[in-house]
Short mmCIF file of N, CA and C in Angstrom, two decimals:
data_model
loop_
_atom_site.label_atom_id
_atom_site.label_comp_id
_atom_site.label_asym_id
_atom_site.label_seq_id
_atom_site.Cartn_x
_atom_site.Cartn_y
_atom_site.Cartn_z
N UNK Y 1 222.80 122.66 22.80
CA UNK Y 1 224.26 122.62 23.05
C UNK Y 1 224.56 122.80 24.56
N UNK Y 2 225.29 122.03 25.06
CA UNK Y 2 225.65 122.13 26.60
C UNK Y 2 226.75 123.04 26.74
N UNK Y 3 226.60 124.17 27.33
CA UNK Y 3 227.73 125.15 27.48
C UNK Y 3 228.62 124.72 28.59
N UNK Y 4 228.17 124.09 29.60
CA UNK Y 4 229.00 123.56 30.65
C UNK Y 4 230.02 122.56 30.37
N UNK Y 5 231.12 122.47 30.82
CA UNK Y 5 232.16 121.54 30.40
C UNK Y 5 232.48 120.78 31.67
N UNK Y 6 232.79 119.49 31.51
CA UNK Y 6 233.25 118.64 32.44
C UNK Y 6 234.72 118.75 32.68
N UNK Y 7 235.26 118.47 33.79
CA UNK Y 7 236.62 118.59 34.16
C UNK Y 7 237.36 117.48 33.43
N UNK Y 8 236.65 116.58 32.94
CA UNK Y 8 237.30 115.51 31.98
C UNK Y 8 237.37 115.80 30.57
N UNK Y 9 236.64 116.94 30.18
CA UNK Y 9 236.65 117.26 28.81
C UNK Y 9 238.00 117.85 28.41
N UNK Y 10 238.63 117.36 27.39
CA UNK Y 10 239.95 117.71 26.90
C UNK Y 10 239.94 119.30 26.55
N UNK Y 11 238.86 119.89 26.10
CA UNK Y 11 238.83 121.29 25.84
C UNK Y 11 238.96 122.16 27.13
N UNK Y 12 238.18 121.70 28.11
CA UNK Y 12 238.19 122.27 29.38
C UNK Y 12 239.64 122.29 29.96
N UNK Y 13 240.22 121.09 29.86
CA UNK Y 13 241.71 120.91 30.38
C UNK Y 13 242.73 122.01 29.68
N UNK Y 14 242.58 121.97 28.28
CA UNK Y 14 243.39 122.93 27.49
C UNK Y 14 243.16 124.33 27.81
N UNK Y 15 241.80 124.90 27.91
CA UNK Y 15 241.58 126.12 28.26
C UNK Y 15 241.95 126.45 29.75
N UNK Y 16 241.88 125.63 30.60
CA UNK Y 16 242.26 125.87 32.02
C UNK Y 16 243.72 126.02 32.17
N UNK Y 17 244.47 124.88 31.62
CA UNK Y 17 245.91 124.87 31.78
C UNK Y 17 246.58 125.86 30.85
N UNK Y 18 245.98 126.35 29.73
CA UNK Y 18 246.58 127.25 28.76
C UNK Y 18 245.62 128.05 28.15
N UNK Y 19 245.12 129.03 29.02
CA UNK Y 19 243.90 129.92 28.71
C UNK Y 19 244.19 130.78 27.42
N UNK Y 20 245.37 131.14 27.15
CA UNK Y 20 245.64 132.02 25.93
C UNK Y 20 245.98 131.27 24.66
N UNK Y 21 245.85 129.99 24.69
CA UNK Y 21 246.05 129.18 23.50
C UNK Y 21 247.42 129.10 22.98
N UNK Y 22 248.39 129.48 23.80
CA UNK Y 22 249.75 129.47 23.43
C UNK Y 22 250.33 128.12 23.51
N UNK Y 23 251.15 127.76 22.49
CA UNK Y 23 251.76 126.44 22.51
C UNK Y 23 252.96 126.49 23.43
N UNK Y 24 253.13 125.42 24.09
CA UNK Y 24 254.39 125.35 24.94
C UNK Y 24 255.38 124.29 24.30
N UNK Y 25 256.63 124.45 24.54
CA UNK Y 25 257.55 123.63 23.95
C UNK Y 25 258.05 122.59 24.94
N UNK Y 26 257.18 122.13 25.79
CA UNK Y 26 257.49 121.08 26.78
C UNK Y 26 256.95 119.87 26.27
N UNK Y 27 257.72 118.78 26.56
CA UNK Y 27 257.27 117.39 26.29
C UNK Y 27 257.80 116.66 27.47
N UNK Y 28 256.80 116.02 28.21
CA UNK Y 28 257.16 115.42 29.38
C UNK Y 28 256.19 114.16 29.56
N UNK Y 29 256.54 113.30 30.44
CA UNK Y 29 255.86 112.09 30.63
C UNK Y 29 254.49 112.53 31.58
N UNK Y 30 253.63 111.56 31.86
CA UNK Y 30 252.35 111.78 32.52
C UNK Y 30 252.79 112.56 33.84
N UNK Y 31 252.17 113.73 34.13
CA UNK Y 31 252.45 114.56 35.17
C UNK Y 31 251.13 115.13 35.73
N UNK Y 32 250.92 115.18 36.98
CA UNK Y 32 249.68 115.70 37.45
C UNK Y 32 249.79 117.17 37.69
N UNK Y 33 249.18 118.04 36.88
CA UNK Y 33 249.44 119.43 36.72
C UNK Y 33 248.37 120.16 37.53
N UNK Y 34 247.28 119.42 38.02
CA UNK Y 34 246.24 120.12 38.52
C UNK Y 34 246.30 120.10 40.08
N UNK Y 35 245.76 121.14 40.76
CA UNK Y 35 245.74 121.14 42.24
C UNK Y 35 244.44 120.54 42.71
N UNK Y 36 243.64 120.15 41.77
CA UNK Y 36 242.32 119.53 42.08
C UNK Y 36 242.60 118.17 42.55
N UNK Y 37 241.72 117.53 43.46
CA UNK Y 37 242.06 116.15 43.95
C UNK Y 37 241.77 115.32 42.78
N UNK Y 38 242.45 113.95 42.78
CA UNK Y 38 242.16 113.19 41.69
C UNK Y 38 240.76 112.62 41.73
N UNK Y 39 240.26 112.38 40.56
CA UNK Y 39 238.90 111.84 40.43
C UNK Y 39 238.73 110.37 40.64
N UNK Y 40 237.90 109.82 41.39
CA UNK Y 40 237.77 108.35 41.59
C UNK Y 40 237.21 107.75 40.19
N UNK Y 41 237.52 106.44 40.01
CA UNK Y 41 236.97 105.67 38.89
C UNK Y 41 235.72 105.02 39.45
N UNK Y 42 234.84 104.61 38.60
CA UNK Y 42 233.55 104.04 39.04
C UNK Y 42 233.81 102.64 39.07
N UNK Y 43 233.65 102.03 40.32
CA UNK Y 43 233.86 100.56 40.55
C UNK Y 43 232.60 99.78 40.22
N UNK Y 44 231.42 100.37 40.43
CA UNK Y 44 230.11 99.66 40.27
C UNK Y 44 229.10 100.85 40.08
N UNK Y 45 228.16 100.52 39.16
CA UNK Y 45 227.04 101.39 38.98
C UNK Y 45 225.87 101.11 39.92
N UNK Y 46 226.11 100.29 40.83
CA UNK Y 46 225.13 99.85 41.94
C UNK Y 46 225.77 99.90 43.28
N UNK Y 47 225.09 99.96 44.32
CA UNK Y 47 225.61 100.03 45.70
C UNK Y 47 225.97 98.60 46.02
N UNK Y 48 226.74 98.52 47.17
CA UNK Y 48 227.02 97.12 47.73
C UNK Y 48 226.24 96.84 49.00
N UNK Y 49 225.44 95.75 49.12
CA UNK Y 49 224.80 95.45 50.46
C UNK Y 49 225.74 94.82 51.33
N UNK Y 50 226.03 95.31 52.43
CA UNK Y 50 227.24 94.88 53.35
C UNK Y 50 226.57 94.71 54.84
N UNK Y 51 227.00 93.72 55.49
CA UNK Y 51 226.67 93.50 56.94
C UNK Y 51 227.79 94.07 57.63
N UNK Y 52 227.60 95.02 58.41
CA UNK Y 52 228.64 95.77 59.33
C UNK Y 52 228.53 95.32 60.80
N UNK Y 53 229.70 95.17 61.51
CA UNK Y 53 229.62 94.90 62.82
C UNK Y 53 229.92 96.14 63.61
N UNK Y 54 228.99 96.45 64.65
CA UNK Y 54 229.16 97.59 65.45
C UNK Y 54 230.51 97.74 66.23
N UNK Y 55 231.17 98.90 66.15
CA UNK Y 55 232.45 98.93 66.86
C UNK Y 55 233.60 98.59 66.00
N UNK Y 56 233.44 97.89 64.85
CA UNK Y 56 234.59 97.58 64.05
C UNK Y 56 234.88 98.72 63.16
N UNK Y 57 236.27 98.87 62.84
CA UNK Y 57 236.63 99.92 61.99
C UNK Y 57 236.75 99.41 60.52
N UNK Y 58 236.18 100.19 59.68
CA UNK Y 58 236.10 99.90 58.30
C UNK Y 58 236.80 100.95 57.46
N UNK Y 59 237.44 100.48 56.25
CA UNK Y 59 238.12 101.44 55.27
C UNK Y 59 237.43 101.24 54.03
N UNK Y 60 236.51 102.20 53.67
CA UNK Y 60 235.74 102.23 52.44
C UNK Y 60 236.72 102.81 51.31
N UNK Y 61 236.68 102.10 50.18
CA UNK Y 61 237.54 102.49 49.05
C UNK Y 61 236.91 103.93 48.40
N UNK Y 62 237.67 104.98 48.26
CA UNK Y 62 237.28 106.07 47.58
C UNK Y 62 237.68 106.18 46.30
N UNK Y 63 238.67 105.49 45.85
CA UNK Y 63 239.39 105.65 44.46
C UNK Y 63 238.73 104.78 43.50
N UNK Y 64 238.18 103.62 43.82
CA UNK Y 64 237.45 102.77 42.93
C UNK Y 64 238.37 101.74 42.26
N UNK Y 65 239.55 101.68 42.66
CA UNK Y 65 240.59 100.67 42.10
C UNK Y 65 240.74 99.35 42.95
N UNK Y 66 240.19 99.28 44.11
CA UNK Y 66 240.32 98.14 45.02
C UNK Y 66 239.60 96.81 44.38
N UNK Y 67 240.34 95.77 44.65
CA UNK Y 67 239.78 94.46 44.15
C UNK Y 67 238.87 93.96 45.21
N UNK Y 68 238.73 94.60 46.38
CA UNK Y 68 237.94 94.17 47.50
C UNK Y 68 236.80 95.04 47.73
N UNK Y 69 236.18 95.49 46.67
CA UNK Y 69 235.14 96.52 46.75
C UNK Y 69 234.02 95.93 47.62
N UNK Y 70 233.51 96.85 48.48
CA UNK Y 70 233.60 98.28 48.47
C UNK Y 70 234.61 98.71 49.41
N UNK Y 71 235.48 97.86 49.90
CA UNK Y 71 236.59 98.28 50.94
C UNK Y 71 237.85 98.32 50.33
N UNK Y 72 238.80 99.15 50.91
CA UNK Y 72 240.12 99.45 50.56
C UNK Y 72 241.06 98.21 50.61
N UNK Y 73 241.75 98.08 49.50
CA UNK Y 73 242.97 97.10 49.64
C UNK Y 73 244.25 97.79 49.34
N UNK Y 74 244.27 99.19 49.46
CA UNK Y 74 245.60 99.80 49.21
C UNK Y 74 246.04 100.24 47.82
N UNK Y 75 245.05 99.95 46.84
CA UNK Y 75 245.30 100.16 45.39
C UNK Y 75 245.60 101.76 45.13
N UNK Y 76 244.88 102.43 46.03
CA UNK Y 76 245.08 103.92 45.79
C UNK Y 76 246.62 104.38 45.88
N UNK Y 77 247.41 103.71 46.55
CA UNK Y 77 248.79 104.14 46.75
C UNK Y 77 249.58 104.10 45.41
N UNK Y 78 249.21 103.22 44.45
CA UNK Y 78 249.82 103.37 43.25
C UNK Y 78 248.88 103.81 42.10
N UNK Y 79 247.69 103.65 42.18
CA UNK Y 79 246.72 103.92 41.10
C UNK Y 79 246.08 105.32 41.19
N UNK Y 80 245.93 105.82 42.54
CA UNK Y 80 245.27 107.06 42.71
C UNK Y 80 245.84 107.80 43.87
N UNK Y 81 247.16 108.19 43.73
CA UNK Y 81 247.80 108.94 44.88
C UNK Y 81 246.95 110.23 45.25
N UNK Y 82 246.78 110.48 46.43
CA UNK Y 82 245.99 111.66 46.81
C UNK Y 82 244.54 111.28 47.23
N UNK Y 83 244.08 110.03 46.84
CA UNK Y 83 242.93 109.49 47.34
C UNK Y 83 243.16 108.41 48.42
N UNK Y 84 242.63 108.54 49.49
CA UNK Y 84 242.81 107.54 50.61
C UNK Y 84 241.45 107.07 51.02
N UNK Y 85 241.50 105.96 51.72
CA UNK Y 85 240.16 105.40 52.21
C UNK Y 85 239.39 106.32 53.19
N UNK Y 86 238.10 106.11 53.18
CA UNK Y 86 237.19 106.71 54.08
C UNK Y 86 236.98 105.74 55.22
N UNK Y 87 237.54 106.14 56.42
CA UNK Y 87 237.42 105.14 57.61
C UNK Y 87 236.30 105.56 58.34
N UNK Y 88 235.57 104.49 58.91
CA UNK Y 88 234.34 104.68 59.75
C UNK Y 88 234.27 103.59 60.61
N UNK Y 89 233.49 103.78 61.73
CA UNK Y 89 233.11 102.85 62.78
C UNK Y 89 231.58 102.88 63.01
N UNK Y 90 230.81 101.86 62.46
CA UNK Y 90 229.44 101.89 62.79
C UNK Y 90 229.19 101.53 64.24
N UNK Y 91 228.13 102.31 64.78
CA UNK Y 91 227.73 102.41 66.28
C UNK Y 91 227.31 100.78 66.62
N UNK Y 92 226.49 100.25 65.71
CA UNK Y 92 225.86 98.98 66.00
C UNK Y 92 225.85 98.15 64.70
N UNK Y 93 225.60 96.89 64.95
CA UNK Y 93 225.54 95.93 63.79
C UNK Y 93 224.43 96.32 62.89
N UNK Y 94 224.54 96.42 61.64
CA UNK Y 94 223.59 96.72 60.71
C UNK Y 94 223.92 96.41 59.31
N UNK Y 95 222.85 96.28 58.54
CA UNK Y 95 222.94 96.06 57.12
C UNK Y 95 222.79 97.35 56.39
N UNK Y 96 223.77 97.75 55.60
CA UNK Y 96 223.81 99.04 54.86
C UNK Y 96 224.09 98.81 53.39
N UNK Y 97 223.87 99.84 52.69
CA UNK Y 97 224.24 99.97 51.34
C UNK Y 97 225.43 100.95 50.98
N UNK Y 98 226.61 100.37 50.79
CA UNK Y 98 227.75 101.27 50.50
C UNK Y 98 227.95 101.73 49.11
N UNK Y 99 228.30 102.86 48.76
CA UNK Y 99 228.38 103.39 47.50
C UNK Y 99 229.36 102.63 46.68
N UNK Y 100 228.97 102.30 45.45
CA UNK Y 100 229.85 101.69 44.47
C UNK Y 100 230.40 102.56 43.42
N UNK Y 101 229.69 103.67 43.12
CA UNK Y 101 230.21 104.68 42.04
C UNK Y 101 231.24 105.55 42.62
N UNK Y 102 231.41 105.84 43.94
CA UNK Y 102 232.43 106.63 44.59
C UNK Y 102 232.02 108.19 44.51
N UNK Y 103 230.78 108.52 43.96
CA UNK Y 103 230.49 109.79 43.86
C UNK Y 103 229.33 110.31 44.81
N UNK Y 104 229.16 109.52 45.90
CA UNK Y 104 228.10 109.84 46.91
C UNK Y 104 228.39 111.15 47.63
N UNK Y 105 227.32 111.86 48.06
CA UNK Y 105 227.49 113.10 48.87
C UNK Y 105 227.39 112.77 50.30
N UNK Y 106 227.30 111.35 50.73
CA UNK Y 106 227.16 110.86 52.00
C UNK Y 106 228.08 109.76 52.23
N UNK Y 107 229.38 109.84 52.02
CA UNK Y 107 230.23 108.78 52.10
C UNK Y 107 230.21 108.09 53.40
N UNK Y 108 230.27 106.83 53.61
CA UNK Y 108 230.32 105.77 52.44
C UNK Y 108 229.10 105.22 51.92
N UNK Y 109 228.00 105.90 52.43
CA UNK Y 109 226.65 105.28 52.18
C UNK Y 109 226.10 105.81 50.80
N UNK Y 110 225.45 104.90 50.11
CA UNK Y 110 224.82 105.20 48.81
C UNK Y 110 223.68 106.27 49.01
N UNK Y 111 223.73 107.36 48.15
CA UNK Y 111 222.67 108.36 48.18
C UNK Y 111 221.88 108.40 46.79
N UNK Y 112 222.13 107.45 46.00
CA UNK Y 112 221.40 107.33 44.74
C UNK Y 112 222.09 107.95 43.53
N UNK Y 113 223.28 108.74 43.89
CA UNK Y 113 224.04 109.16 42.91
C UNK Y 113 224.27 108.31 41.59
N UNK Y 114 224.40 107.06 41.93
CA UNK Y 114 224.67 106.08 40.65
C UNK Y 114 223.55 106.19 39.62
N UNK Y 115 222.43 106.68 39.92
CA UNK Y 115 221.38 106.60 38.90
C UNK Y 115 221.47 107.81 37.90
N UNK Y 116 222.41 108.83 38.31
CA UNK Y 116 222.63 110.02 37.47
C UNK Y 116 223.11 109.55 35.98
N UNK Y 117 222.95 110.29 35.13
CA UNK Y 117 223.39 110.06 33.61
C UNK Y 117 224.74 110.08 33.57
N UNK Y 118 225.53 110.90 34.28
CA UNK Y 118 226.96 110.90 34.36
C UNK Y 118 227.60 109.54 34.73
N UNK Y 119 227.05 108.90 35.76
CA UNK Y 119 227.60 107.60 36.24
C UNK Y 119 227.10 106.53 35.27
N UNK Y 120 225.80 106.51 34.83
CA UNK Y 120 225.37 105.43 33.92
C UNK Y 120 226.09 105.38 32.59
N UNK Y 121 226.51 106.58 32.14
CA UNK Y 121 227.25 106.68 30.77
C UNK Y 121 228.70 106.45 30.88
N UNK Y 122 229.26 106.48 32.11
CA UNK Y 122 230.60 106.28 32.24
C UNK Y 122 231.21 104.74 32.29
N UNK Y 123 232.40 104.66 31.89
CA UNK Y 123 233.01 103.31 32.05
C UNK Y 123 233.28 102.95 33.45
N UNK Y 124 233.20 101.54 33.68
CA UNK Y 124 233.54 101.04 35.06
C UNK Y 124 235.12 100.91 35.16
N UNK Y 125 235.61 100.88 36.35
CA UNK Y 125 237.00 100.85 36.68
C UNK Y 125 237.77 99.78 35.79
N UNK Y 126 237.18 98.50 35.71
CA UNK Y 126 237.75 97.55 34.95
C UNK Y 126 237.96 97.84 33.48
N UNK Y 127 236.89 98.48 32.96
CA UNK Y 127 236.88 98.90 31.62
C UNK Y 127 237.92 99.84 31.27
N UNK Y 128 237.99 100.85 32.17
CA UNK Y 128 238.95 102.05 31.99
C UNK Y 128 240.39 101.42 32.30
N UNK Y 129 240.67 100.47 33.05
CA UNK Y 129 242.03 99.89 33.17
C UNK Y 129 242.38 99.15 31.99
N UNK Y 130 241.57 98.58 31.20
CA UNK Y 130 241.90 97.83 30.00
C UNK Y 130 242.38 98.81 28.91
N UNK Y 131 241.66 100.02 28.81
CA UNK Y 131 241.93 101.10 27.82
C UNK Y 131 243.21 101.61 28.14
N UNK Y 132 243.67 101.79 29.35
CA UNK Y 132 244.93 102.49 29.67
C UNK Y 132 246.21 101.69 29.31
#
């Protein structure tokens, strides 16, 4: 049995937001109660191979909602407030692999995180949008 709980686990959320198990008499619409930054959705379980131009400014999508993956199209403004693009300027023209899962430890570049069980077992952004 896995003792560690994910921040997405409903039991973790209940125990964190209401640690004494008390019932509250509040009913409200969807409200962001956490001070934790919002979590990105997984746009792709593979990296994107991209040709970059040296000296040009790029905005890599960090939220996973952009329709112009791996780059930002402004979707974070409505779908993921609190997550903005990661802006960068490459020094020279190059072919790189940009992260598609949005969980890299070396943004915006792929570091292989997409191979983890957490990413491979998760739904993609399009799949989670349909369920919402």
